[in-house]
Coordinates of C-alpha atoms in Angstrom, one line a residue:
M1118 CA 13.6 18.0 3.3
R1119 CA 10.8 20.6 3.3
I1120 CA 11.3 24.0 1.6
M1121 CA 9.2 26.7 3.1
D1122 CA 7.6 29.2 0.8
R1123 CA 7.4 32.9 1.5
H1124 CA 4.3 32.4 3.7
G1125 CA 5.7 29.6 5.7
A1126 CA 3.9 26.8 3.8
E1127 CA 5.5 24.1 1.6
G1128 CA 6.1 25.4 -1.8
R1129 CA 8.5 26.6 -4.6
S1130 CA 11.2 28.8 -3.2
S1131 CA 14.9 28.8 -4.0
R1132 CA 15.5 30.9 -1.0
G1133 CA 14.5 28.2 1.5
L1134 CA 14.1 29.5 5.0
H1135 CA 14.4 33.1 3.9
T1136 CA 10.7 33.8 4.2
P1137 CA 9.4 37.4 4.1
R1138 CA 8.5 39.4 7.2
R1139 CA 4.8 39.4 8.1
A1140 CA 5.2 42.8 9.6
P1141 CA 3.1 45.4 7.8
L1142 CA 4.6 47.9 5.4
L1143 CA 6.2 50.9 7.1
A1144 CA 3.5 53.3 8.1
A1145 CA 4.8 55.9 5.8
L1146 CA 4.2 53.6 2.8
A1147 CA 0.6 53.3 3.8
L1148 CA -0.1 57.0 3.6
G1149 CA -1.6 58.6 0.6
L1150 CA 0.3 59.8 -2.4
F1151 CA 0.7 63.4 -1.3
A1152 CA 1.5 62.6 2.3
L1153 CA 4.4 60.6 1.0
G1154 CA 5.3 63.5 -1.2
G1155 CA 6.0 65.5 1.9
C1156 CA 9.3 66.2 3.7
T1157 CA 9.0 64.8 7.2
G1158 CA 12.1 62.9 8.2
E1159 CA 14.5 62.1 11.0
I1160 CA 14.5 63.9 14.4
G1161 CA 16.9 66.8 14.1
D1162 CA 19.7 68.0 16.3
S1163 CA 18.3 69.8 19.4
E1164 CA 20.8 72.6 18.9
R1165 CA 19.4 73.6 15.6
P1166 CA 17.3 76.7 15.5
P1167 CA 13.5 76.4 15.3
V1168 CA 12.3 75.7 11.8
D1169 CA 10.5 79.0 11.4
E1170 CA 13.7 80.9 12.1
I1171 CA 15.6 79.2 9.3
P1172 CA 15.6 81.1 5.9
P1173 CA 13.8 79.2 3.2
D1174 CA 16.9 78.9 1.1
D1175 CA 19.2 77.8 3.9
P1176 CA 21.1 74.6 2.7
I1177 CA 20.2 73.0 6.0
R1178 CA 16.6 72.6 4.7
S1179 CA 17.6 70.8 1.5
T1180 CA 20.5 68.6 2.8
P1181 CA 19.2 65.1 3.6
I1182 CA 20.6 63.2 6.6
F1183 CA 22.5 59.9 6.1
H1184 CA 21.0 57.2 8.3
F1185 CA 24.3 55.7 9.1
E1186 CA 26.6 58.6 9.8
P1187 CA 29.4 57.2 12.0
E1188 CA 29.2 59.7 14.8
D1189 CA 28.0 57.8 17.9
P1190 CA 29.8 55.3 20.1
S1191 CA 29.3 51.6 19.3
T1192 CA 26.1 50.0 20.4
Q1193 CA 27.3 46.4 20.1
P1194 CA 26.4 44.5 23.3
G1195 CA 28.9 41.7 22.8
V1196 CA 26.3 39.0 22.3
R1197 CA 24.2 38.4 19.2
R1198 CA 21.1 36.2 19.1
L1199 CA 20.7 34.3 15.9
T1200 CA 18.0 35.9 13.7
K1201 CA 15.0 33.7 12.9
H1202 CA 16.5 32.9 9.5
E1203 CA 19.9 32.1 10.9
L1204 CA 18.3 29.9 13.6
G1205 CA 16.5 27.9 11.0
R1206 CA 19.7 27.3 9.0
A1207 CA 21.7 26.5 12.1
I1208 CA 19.1 23.8 13.1
E1209 CA 19.2 22.3 9.6
D1210 CA 23.0 22.3 9.4
L1211 CA 23.5 20.8 12.8
T1212 CA 20.6 18.4 13.0
G1213 CA 19.5 17.8 9.5
V1214 CA 15.9 18.9 10.4
T1215 CA 14.1 21.7 8.7
A1216 CA 12.3 23.3 11.6
D1217 CA 8.9 25.0 11.5
L1218 CA 9.6 28.4 13.0
S1219 CA 6.3 29.9 12.1
D1220 CA 5.3 30.4 15.8
L1221 CA 8.5 32.5 16.5
P1222 CA 8.0 36.2 16.3
E1223 CA 9.6 38.1 13.5
D1224 CA 12.8 39.9 14.4
L1225 CA 12.6 43.6 14.9
E1226 CA 13.7 45.6 11.9
T1227 CA 15.9 48.7 11.8
L1228 CA 16.1 50.4 8.4
N1229 CA 15.1 47.1 6.5
L1230 CA 17.7 44.9 8.3
Q1231 CA 16.8 42.5 11.1
I1232 CA 20.4 42.1 12.4
D1233 CA 20.7 44.8 15.0
A1234 CA 22.2 42.9 17.9
S1235 CA 20.8 45.3 20.5
R1236 CA 17.3 44.4 19.4
L1237 CA 17.7 40.7 19.0
T1238 CA 16.4 39.6 22.4
V1239 CA 13.9 37.0 23.7
R1240 CA 11.0 39.3 23.8
D1241 CA 8.5 37.7 26.2
G1242 CA 7.2 34.4 27.6
N1243 CA 5.4 33.5 24.4
H1244 CA 8.7 33.8 22.5
L1245 CA 10.4 31.5 25.0
L1246 CA 7.6 29.0 24.8
A1247 CA 7.8 29.0 21.0
M1248 CA 11.6 28.3 21.3
M1249 CA 10.9 25.4 23.6
H1250 CA 8.4 24.0 21.2
V1251 CA 10.8 24.2 18.3
A1252 CA 13.5 22.5 20.4
H1253 CA 11.1 19.7 21.3
E1254 CA 10.0 19.1 17.7
V1255 CA 13.5 19.1 16.4
A1256 CA 14.7 16.7 19.1
V1257 CA 11.9 14.3 18.2
A1258 CA 12.6 14.4 14.5
A1259 CA 16.4 14.3 14.7
D1260 CA 18.5 11.2 13.8
V1261 CA 19.7 10.7 17.4
D1262 CA 22.1 7.9 16.4
G1263 CA 23.8 10.3 13.9
L1264 CA 23.9 13.3 16.3
L1265 CA 24.7 11.7 19.6
P1266 CA 26.0 8.1 18.9
C1267 CA 26.7 6.2 22.1
A1268 CA 27.7 2.6 22.2
G1269 CA 26.0 2.1 25.6
D1270 CA 25.3 4.8 28.1
C1271 CA 26.9 8.1 26.9
T1272 CA 30.3 8.8 28.2
D1273 CA 31.6 12.3 29.1
D1274 CA 33.6 12.3 25.9
E1275 CA 30.6 11.5 23.8
L1276 CA 28.5 14.2 25.5
R1277 CA 31.3 16.7 25.1
S1278 CA 31.7 15.9 21.4
Y1279 CA 28.0 16.5 20.7
L1280 CA 27.8 19.7 22.8
E1281 CA 30.9 21.3 21.1
H1282 CA 29.4 20.4 17.7
V1283 CA 26.2 22.3 18.6
F1284 CA 27.7 25.2 20.5
V1285 CA 30.7 25.7 18.2
E1286 CA 32.9 26.3 21.2
P1287 CA 34.8 24.4 23.8
V1288 CA 32.6 23.1 26.7
N1289 CA 34.1 23.6 30.2
A1290 CA 33.8 21.2 33.1
T1291 CA 30.8 23.0 34.6
G1292 CA 28.9 22.9 31.3
L1293 CA 29.6 19.3 30.8
A1294 CA 28.6 18.4 34.4
D1295 CA 25.2 20.0 33.8
Y1296 CA 24.5 17.9 30.8
R1297 CA 25.9 14.8 32.5
S1298 CA 23.5 15.3 35.3
L1299 CA 20.6 15.9 32.9
Y1300 CA 21.4 12.7 31.0
D1301 CA 21.7 10.6 34.1
R1302 CA 18.4 11.9 35.5
A1303 CA 16.7 11.2 32.2
L1304 CA 18.0 7.6 32.2
T1305 CA 16.0 7.0 35.4
E1306 CA 12.8 7.7 33.6
L1307 CA 13.4 7.2 29.9
D1308 CA 15.1 4.6 27.7
G1309 CA 18.6 5.4 26.3
E1310 CA 17.3 6.8 23.0
N1311 CA 14.9 9.3 24.6
A1312 CA 17.5 10.3 27.3
R1313 CA 19.7 11.3 24.4
R1314 CA 16.8 13.2 22.8
A1315 CA 16.4 15.0 26.1
V1316 CA 20.0 16.2 25.8
I1317 CA 19.4 17.3 22.3
Q1318 CA 16.3 19.2 23.2
T1319 CA 17.9 21.0 26.1
S1320 CA 21.0 21.9 24.1
L1321 CA 18.7 23.5 21.4
M1322 CA 17.3 25.7 24.2
S1323 CA 20.7 26.8 25.5
P1324 CA 21.9 30.4 25.2
H1325 CA 25.1 28.9 23.9
F1326 CA 23.1 27.8 20.9
H1327 CA 20.9 30.8 20.4
Y1328 CA 23.6 33.4 21.0
R1329 CA 27.1 33.9 19.7
T1330 CA 29.6 36.1 21.5
E1331 CA 32.0 38.8 20.5
L1332 CA 33.5 39.3 23.9
G1333 CA 37.0 38.0 23.4
D1334 CA 39.0 36.4 26.1
G1335 CA 40.1 39.4 28.2
G1336 CA 41.8 41.2 25.3
D1337 CA 40.7 43.3 22.3
R1338 CA 40.5 40.4 19.8
L1339 CA 37.8 37.8 19.2
T1340 CA 38.7 34.3 20.2
A1341 CA 39.3 31.7 17.5
H1342 CA 35.8 30.3 17.8
E1343 CA 34.2 33.7 17.9
L1344 CA 36.0 34.7 14.8
A1345 CA 35.0 31.5 13.0
E1346 CA 31.4 32.0 13.9
K1347 CA 31.4 35.7 12.9
L1348 CA 32.9 35.0 9.6
S1349 CA 30.6 32.1 8.8
Y1350 CA 27.4 34.0 9.7
F1351 CA 28.6 37.0 7.8
A1352 CA 29.4 35.1 4.6
W1353 CA 26.8 32.3 4.8
G1354 CA 24.3 33.2 7.5
R1355 CA 24.9 29.8 9.1
P1356 CA 27.3 28.0 11.4
P1357 CA 30.9 27.2 10.5
D1358 CA 31.5 24.0 8.5
A1359 CA 34.0 21.3 9.5
E1360 CA 37.0 22.9 8.0
L1361 CA 36.4 26.3 9.6
R1362 CA 35.7 24.6 12.9
A1363 CA 39.0 22.7 12.7
A1364 CA 40.8 26.0 12.0
A1365 CA 39.2 27.4 15.1
D1366 CA 39.8 24.3 17.3
D1367 CA 43.6 24.4 16.7
G1368 CA 43.8 28.2 16.7
A1369 CA 45.1 28.3 13.1
I1370 CA 42.4 30.8 12.2
L1371 CA 44.1 33.4 14.2
E1372 CA 47.1 33.3 11.8
A1373 CA 46.7 36.0 9.1
D1374 CA 47.4 33.7 6.2
T1375 CA 45.1 30.9 7.4
Y1376 CA 42.3 33.4 8.1
A1377 CA 42.6 35.1 4.7
A1378 CA 42.5 31.7 3.0
Q1379 CA 39.3 30.8 5.0
V1380 CA 37.7 34.2 4.0
D1381 CA 38.4 33.4 0.3
R1382 CA 37.2 29.9 0.6
L1383 CA 33.9 30.9 2.2
L1384 CA 33.3 33.7 -0.2
S1385 CA 33.8 31.4 -3.2
D1386 CA 31.2 29.0 -1.9
A1387 CA 27.6 28.9 -3.2
R1388 CA 26.3 29.6 0.3
T1389 CA 27.7 33.1 -0.1
E1390 CA 25.4 33.5 -3.1
D1391 CA 22.4 32.8 -0.9
R1392 CA 23.6 35.3 1.7
V1393 CA 24.1 38.0 -0.9
V1394 CA 20.6 37.4 -2.3
E1395 CA 19.3 37.8 1.3
L1396 CA 21.3 41.0 1.8
I1397 CA 19.9 42.6 -1.3
F1398 CA 16.4 41.6 -0.7
D1399 CA 16.7 43.1 2.8
W1400 CA 18.4 46.3 1.7
L1401 CA 15.7 47.0 -0.9
G1402 CA 12.8 45.9 1.3
L1403 CA 11.6 43.3 -1.2
D1404 CA 10.4 40.8 1.4
H1405 CA 7.5 43.1 2.1
F1406 CA 6.0 42.6 -1.3
D1407 CA 2.6 40.9 -1.4
L1408 CA 1.0 40.6 -4.9
Q1409 CA -2.4 40.0 -3.4
S1410 CA -2.4 43.4 -1.8
K1411 CA -2.6 45.1 -5.2
D1412 CA -5.9 45.8 -6.8
A1413 CA -4.5 44.5 -10.1
A1414 CA -3.9 41.1 -8.5
A1415 CA -7.5 40.1 -9.1
D1416 CA -6.7 39.7 -12.8
L1417 CA -3.3 38.0 -12.4
P1418 CA -2.4 34.4 -11.5
P1419 CA -1.2 34.0 -7.9
E1420 CA 1.9 32.1 -9.2
L1421 CA 3.2 35.3 -10.8
E1422 CA 4.6 36.4 -7.4
D1423 CA 6.9 33.4 -7.4
S1424 CA 8.0 34.2 -10.9
M1425 CA 8.8 37.8 -9.8
I1426 CA 10.9 36.6 -6.9
A1427 CA 12.7 34.0 -9.0
E1428 CA 13.6 36.6 -11.6
V1429 CA 15.3 38.8 -9.0
E1430 CA 17.1 35.9 -7.4
A1431 CA 18.4 34.8 -10.8
M1432 CA 19.5 38.3 -11.8
I1433 CA 21.5 38.7 -8.6
R1434 CA 23.2 35.4 -9.0
A1435 CA 23.9 35.9 -12.7
E1436 CA 25.3 39.4 -12.4
L1437 CA 27.2 39.1 -9.1
F1438 CA 28.5 35.6 -9.3
E1439 CA 28.5 34.6 -13.0
G1440 CA 29.0 38.1 -14.6
E1441 CA 31.0 41.1 -13.6
G1442 CA 30.2 40.8 -10.0
T1443 CA 29.4 44.5 -9.5
L1444 CA 26.4 46.3 -8.1
R1445 CA 26.5 48.6 -11.1
S1446 CA 26.1 45.7 -13.5
L1447 CA 23.2 44.4 -11.4
L1448 CA 21.4 47.8 -11.7
T1449 CA 22.0 48.3 -15.4
T1450 CA 22.0 44.8 -17.0
D1451 CA 20.1 44.5 -20.3
T1452 CA 19.2 40.8 -19.8
T1453 CA 17.1 38.9 -17.4
Q1454 CA 15.5 35.5 -16.8
V1455 CA 11.8 35.0 -17.0
D1456 CA 9.3 32.2 -17.3
E1457 CA 6.2 32.2 -19.5
L1458 CA 4.1 34.0 -16.9
L1459 CA 6.5 36.8 -16.3
A1460 CA 7.4 37.1 -20.0
G1461 CA 3.7 37.7 -20.8
H1462 CA 3.6 40.3 -17.9
Y1463 CA 6.5 42.1 -19.6
G1464 CA 5.2 41.8 -23.1
I1465 CA 8.1 39.6 -24.2
D1466 CA 7.3 36.9 -26.8
G1467 CA 8.8 33.5 -27.4
V1468 CA 9.0 32.2 -23.8
T1469 CA 7.1 29.1 -22.9
G1470 CA 6.9 26.9 -19.8
G1471 CA 7.7 27.4 -16.1
D1472 CA 11.5 27.4 -16.3
L1473 CA 13.4 30.6 -16.3
Q1474 CA 14.9 31.5 -19.7
A1475 CA 17.4 34.2 -20.5
V1476 CA 16.0 37.1 -22.5
S1477 CA 17.0 40.5 -23.7
L1478 CA 15.4 43.6 -22.2
E1479 CA 16.0 45.6 -25.4
G1480 CA 12.9 47.5 -26.4
T1481 CA 11.1 47.0 -23.1
G1482 CA 12.2 50.2 -21.4
R1483 CA 13.7 48.2 -18.6
S1484 CA 17.3 48.0 -17.4
G1485 CA 18.5 46.2 -14.3
L1486 CA 17.2 45.4 -10.9
L1487 CA 15.2 48.6 -10.3
T1488 CA 13.0 47.9 -13.2
T1489 CA 12.0 44.3 -12.3
A1490 CA 8.4 43.8 -11.4
L1491 CA 9.3 42.8 -7.8
V1492 CA 11.1 46.0 -7.1
L1493 CA 8.5 48.2 -8.8
G1494 CA 5.6 46.4 -7.1
A1495 CA 7.3 46.4 -3.6
H1496 CA 7.4 50.2 -3.7
A1497 CA 4.0 51.2 -5.1
K1498 CA 0.6 51.7 -3.7
E1499 CA -2.2 49.2 -4.0
S1500 CA -3.6 51.1 -6.9
G1501 CA -3.0 54.3 -8.8
R1502 CA 0.1 56.2 -9.7
S1503 CA 3.0 55.9 -7.2
P1504 CA 5.8 58.4 -8.1
M1505 CA 6.3 59.6 -4.6
Q1506 CA 6.4 56.1 -3.1
R1507 CA 9.1 55.2 -5.6
G1508 CA 10.9 58.5 -5.1
K1509 CA 10.9 57.9 -1.3
F1510 CA 12.3 54.4 -2.0
L1511 CA 15.2 55.9 -4.0
V1512 CA 16.0 58.4 -1.2
D1513 CA 15.3 56.3 1.9
E1514 CA 16.3 52.8 0.9
L1515 CA 18.5 52.9 -2.1
M1516 CA 20.5 55.9 -0.7
C1517 CA 19.9 55.5 3.1
M1518 CA 18.9 59.1 3.4
G1519 CA 16.2 60.9 5.3
F1520 CA 14.8 64.4 5.1
P1521 CA 15.6 66.7 8.0
P1522 CA 12.7 68.3 9.9
E1523 CA 13.8 71.7 8.4
A1524 CA 12.9 70.5 4.9
G1525 CA 9.3 71.6 5.4
A1526 CA 5.9 70.1 6.0
A1527 CA 4.2 67.6 3.8
A1528 CA 2.2 68.9 0.9
M1529 CA -1.3 67.4 1.0
M1530 CA -2.5 68.6 -2.4
L1531 CA -1.3 69.9 -5.7
P1532 CA -1.9 73.5 -6.8
A1533 CA -5.2 74.3 -8.4
G1534 CA -5.5 74.9 -12.2
V1535 CA -3.3 72.0 -13.3
E1536 CA -6.1 69.7 -14.8
D1537 CA -4.8 70.1 -18.3
L1538 CA -1.3 69.0 -17.5
T1539 CA 0.2 65.5 -17.4
F1540 CA 0.7 64.0 -13.9
R1541 CA 4.4 64.6 -14.3
E1542 CA 3.9 68.2 -15.3
Q1543 CA 1.7 68.8 -12.2
F1544 CA 4.6 68.0 -10.0
A1545 CA 7.2 69.9 -11.9
P1546 CA 6.7 73.3 -10.0
L1547 CA 7.4 71.5 -6.7
E1548 CA 11.0 71.1 -7.7
S1549 CA 11.7 74.8 -7.8
T1550 CA 9.3 76.2 -5.3
L1551 CA 10.4 76.5 -1.7
P1552 CA 10.0 74.8 0.7
C1553 CA 8.6 72.0 -1.5
S1554 CA 11.8 71.8 -3.6
N1555 CA 13.8 70.7 -0.5
C1556 CA 12.3 67.3 -1.0
H1557 CA 10.8 67.2 -4.5
Q1558 CA 14.2 67.8 -6.2
M1559 CA 14.8 64.2 -5.1
L1560 CA 11.4 62.7 -4.7
N1561 CA 10.3 63.6 -8.3
A1562 CA 12.9 61.1 -9.6
G1563 CA 10.3 58.5 -8.8
F1564 CA 8.6 59.4 -12.0
A1565 CA 11.5 57.7 -13.9
F1566 CA 10.0 54.4 -12.7
D1567 CA 6.4 55.4 -12.6
V1568 CA 5.8 54.5 -16.3
F1569 CA 5.3 51.1 -14.8
D1570 CA 2.2 50.2 -12.8
N1571 CA 1.7 48.8 -9.3
V1572 CA 2.6 45.3 -10.4
G1573 CA 5.5 46.2 -12.7
R1574 CA 3.7 46.3 -16.1
R1575 CA 4.3 49.1 -18.5
Y1576 CA 1.4 51.5 -18.4
P1577 CA -0.3 51.9 -21.8
L1578 CA 1.4 54.7 -23.7
E1579 CA -1.9 56.6 -24.1
R1580 CA -2.1 56.8 -20.3
V1581 CA 1.5 57.4 -19.3
G1582 CA 3.8 58.5 -22.1
D1583 CA 7.6 58.0 -22.2
E1584 CA 8.1 61.7 -21.6
E1585 CA 6.9 61.4 -18.0
A1586 CA 10.1 59.5 -17.1
H1587 CA 12.4 62.4 -17.6
G1588 CA 13.8 64.4 -14.7
A1589 CA 16.6 65.0 -12.3
F1590 CA 17.9 63.8 -8.9
N1591 CA 19.5 66.6 -6.8
L1592 CA 20.9 65.1 -3.6
A1593 CA 23.3 67.4 -1.8
P1594 CA 26.3 67.4 -1.7
Y1595 CA 26.5 65.1 -4.8
A1596 CA 26.3 66.4 -8.3
R1597 CA 22.9 66.9 -9.8
M1598 CA 21.9 63.9 -12.0
T1599 CA 19.6 64.3 -15.0
F1600 CA 17.9 61.6 -17.2
E1601 CA 15.5 61.4 -20.1
N1602 CA 14.1 57.9 -19.5
T1603 CA 14.0 55.0 -17.1
I1604 CA 17.2 53.4 -18.5
E1605 CA 19.2 56.6 -18.1
A1606 CA 17.9 56.9 -14.5
S1607 CA 19.0 53.3 -13.7
E1608 CA 22.4 54.1 -15.1
G1609 CA 22.7 57.3 -13.1
F1610 CA 21.6 55.7 -9.8
A1611 CA 24.0 52.8 -10.4
Q1612 CA 26.9 55.3 -10.3
H1613 CA 25.6 57.6 -7.6
G1614 CA 27.9 58.2 -4.6
A1615 CA 25.1 58.0 -2.1
L1616 CA 24.2 54.5 -3.3
V1617 CA 27.8 53.4 -2.8
R1618 CA 27.8 54.8 0.7
C1619 CA 24.5 53.2 1.5
F1620 CA 25.3 49.7 0.3
V1621 CA 28.7 49.7 2.1
A1622 CA 27.0 50.7 5.3
Q1623 CA 24.3 48.1 5.0
T1624 CA 26.8 45.4 4.2
H1625 CA 28.9 46.5 7.2
R1626 CA 25.8 46.2 9.3
Y1627 CA 25.4 42.6 8.2
A1628 CA 28.9 41.9 9.5
Q1629 CA 28.8 43.9 12.7
G1630 CA 25.1 43.7 13.8
S1631 CA 25.1 47.4 14.5
V1632 CA 25.3 50.8 12.6
P1633 CA 28.7 52.1 12.0
A1634 CA 30.2 53.8 15.1
I1635 CA 32.4 56.9 15.4
D1636 CA 35.5 54.7 15.5
D1637 CA 34.4 53.1 12.2
A1638 CA 34.5 56.4 10.3
E1639 CA 38.0 55.9 8.8
L1640 CA 37.2 52.3 7.9
M1641 CA 33.9 53.3 6.2
A1642 CA 35.6 55.9 4.1
E1643 CA 38.2 53.3 3.0
L1644 CA 35.6 50.7 2.2
E1645 CA 33.5 53.2 0.2
A1646 CA 36.5 54.4 -1.8
A1647 CA 37.6 50.8 -2.7
F1648 CA 34.0 49.8 -3.5
D1649 CA 33.5 52.8 -5.8
A1650 CA 36.9 52.2 -7.5
N1651 CA 36.0 48.7 -8.6
D1652 CA 32.5 49.6 -9.8
G1653 CA 30.9 48.2 -6.7
H1654 CA 32.2 44.6 -6.6
V1655 CA 30.1 43.0 -3.9
V1656 CA 32.1 40.0 -2.9
N1657 CA 35.3 42.1 -2.9
L1658 CA 33.5 44.4 -0.5
M1659 CA 32.6 41.5 1.8
R1660 CA 36.3 40.4 1.7
D1661 CA 37.5 43.9 2.6
I1662 CA 35.1 43.9 5.6
A1663 CA 36.1 40.5 6.8
L1664 CA 39.8 41.2 6.5
S1665 CA 39.6 44.6 8.3
E1666 CA 41.0 45.0 11.8
R1667 CA 37.5 46.0 13.0
F1668 CA 36.0 42.7 12.0
A1669 CA 38.3 40.8 14.4
Q1670 CA 37.9 43.2 17.3
S1671 CA 36.0 42.1 20.5
V1672 CA 33.6 44.5 22.2
E1673 CA 36.5 45.4 24.5
G1674 CA 38.6 46.4 21.5
S1675 CA 35.8 48.4 19.8

């Protein structure tokens, strides 16, 4: 079985088919330092007064906009195409073949996630041709006797059994007749084995395979098979296993106790670990990282990128599935796992070899996920200091916030006469000078992490002193947060109310395939309160989402 590395080639990757997106970085991240330091943001309400009529100290200028405010009707279309990663896993689970999906286009991204059902479409003829090619290659490679075993010519029962295995739903008489006709025609031109391969290829092109529905059966609830698929793809990112299928086939999954038991079973499975790793990589935009894009990469071994990815994967698994299980522990842990390459990168002695080894972060100035080389590198420029890039990451991705148009225009240069000040001191006046302060009272928090360079190494103290990491994060309407160093900043962000709200919304999007709608407002508040109360226990959040009434509703019900 081949494992695809992050560039689609064979290589070392514990994440398997979860390859990064080849789409370029967001245009905003490609802008210069000071352009990113500006305050452009979401399109504002058309009823708001013109910006030049709003007083400089009006709170509307300094109140960021939450990207996922549940204020609009649901945009769920009722059908959800499998994402590229889900498709790869479905093919592997159902056929045993690891498919090469490199010719398929990357799924469109909305605020870091590629699961927006309204955007998951077959985009053009080339996309369709690539899907046909994948289906052909898988059908050729598949174990046909294992997938579609027929003693002689395939009977209707044998065809039906195969199709229901692939489609994860009952096949009606019309659907069976179509494949019966296809198989019989194939037998006139092909031998029995290749006639069966023709059925396999055609089934892997079917909308019943590429799409799953949330339409219900005339009521406001999902059908048993729809619910089984939704739960499995939410928890695992892949099709239901045999036990979950059986619970759908006999309808037992629609019973509350049986369904709750299946939720707990899936969430305790190792495949949920893979799904949570994927969720956190997506939430924080980590798949965009490319070590070779950094100027410093010329002096670093290319294998270091794999070590960076492996560290973050191991940290997520250790903290969320072997440790306390909370997002807060993930963001503040004082231990990590590194190999010899990454230990040298961090200045940690005593680690040899290519295997990950647990080490203490004491004395390194690091604490938790936000101070890993992968996170630091993913949100830094190719060269030079990157405090505004990192500040924008904190606001936009960690907190799911955007600056309103009223915040003010981007500042393209710092004031004159600041040459004798440290870089941090040069930005300090922007936190208290309108309109710049509307943004910089949040953006300047990026300095907490800018004592590390573009590839996550600690800058030499003579270039960037520890004192540059101090600051504040003032995001209305939350309490102002202050910190003296990187570790205190990590601890503060780990407890921030906006982070709680953001992570809950992004996880809910993973489940629903759409942003929270107006009818979700009460549920979102309940989920946020429960998540905050238990220090951000990630699997418990997933359980709460899966057990909610909203999760089992059809499009008609929503």
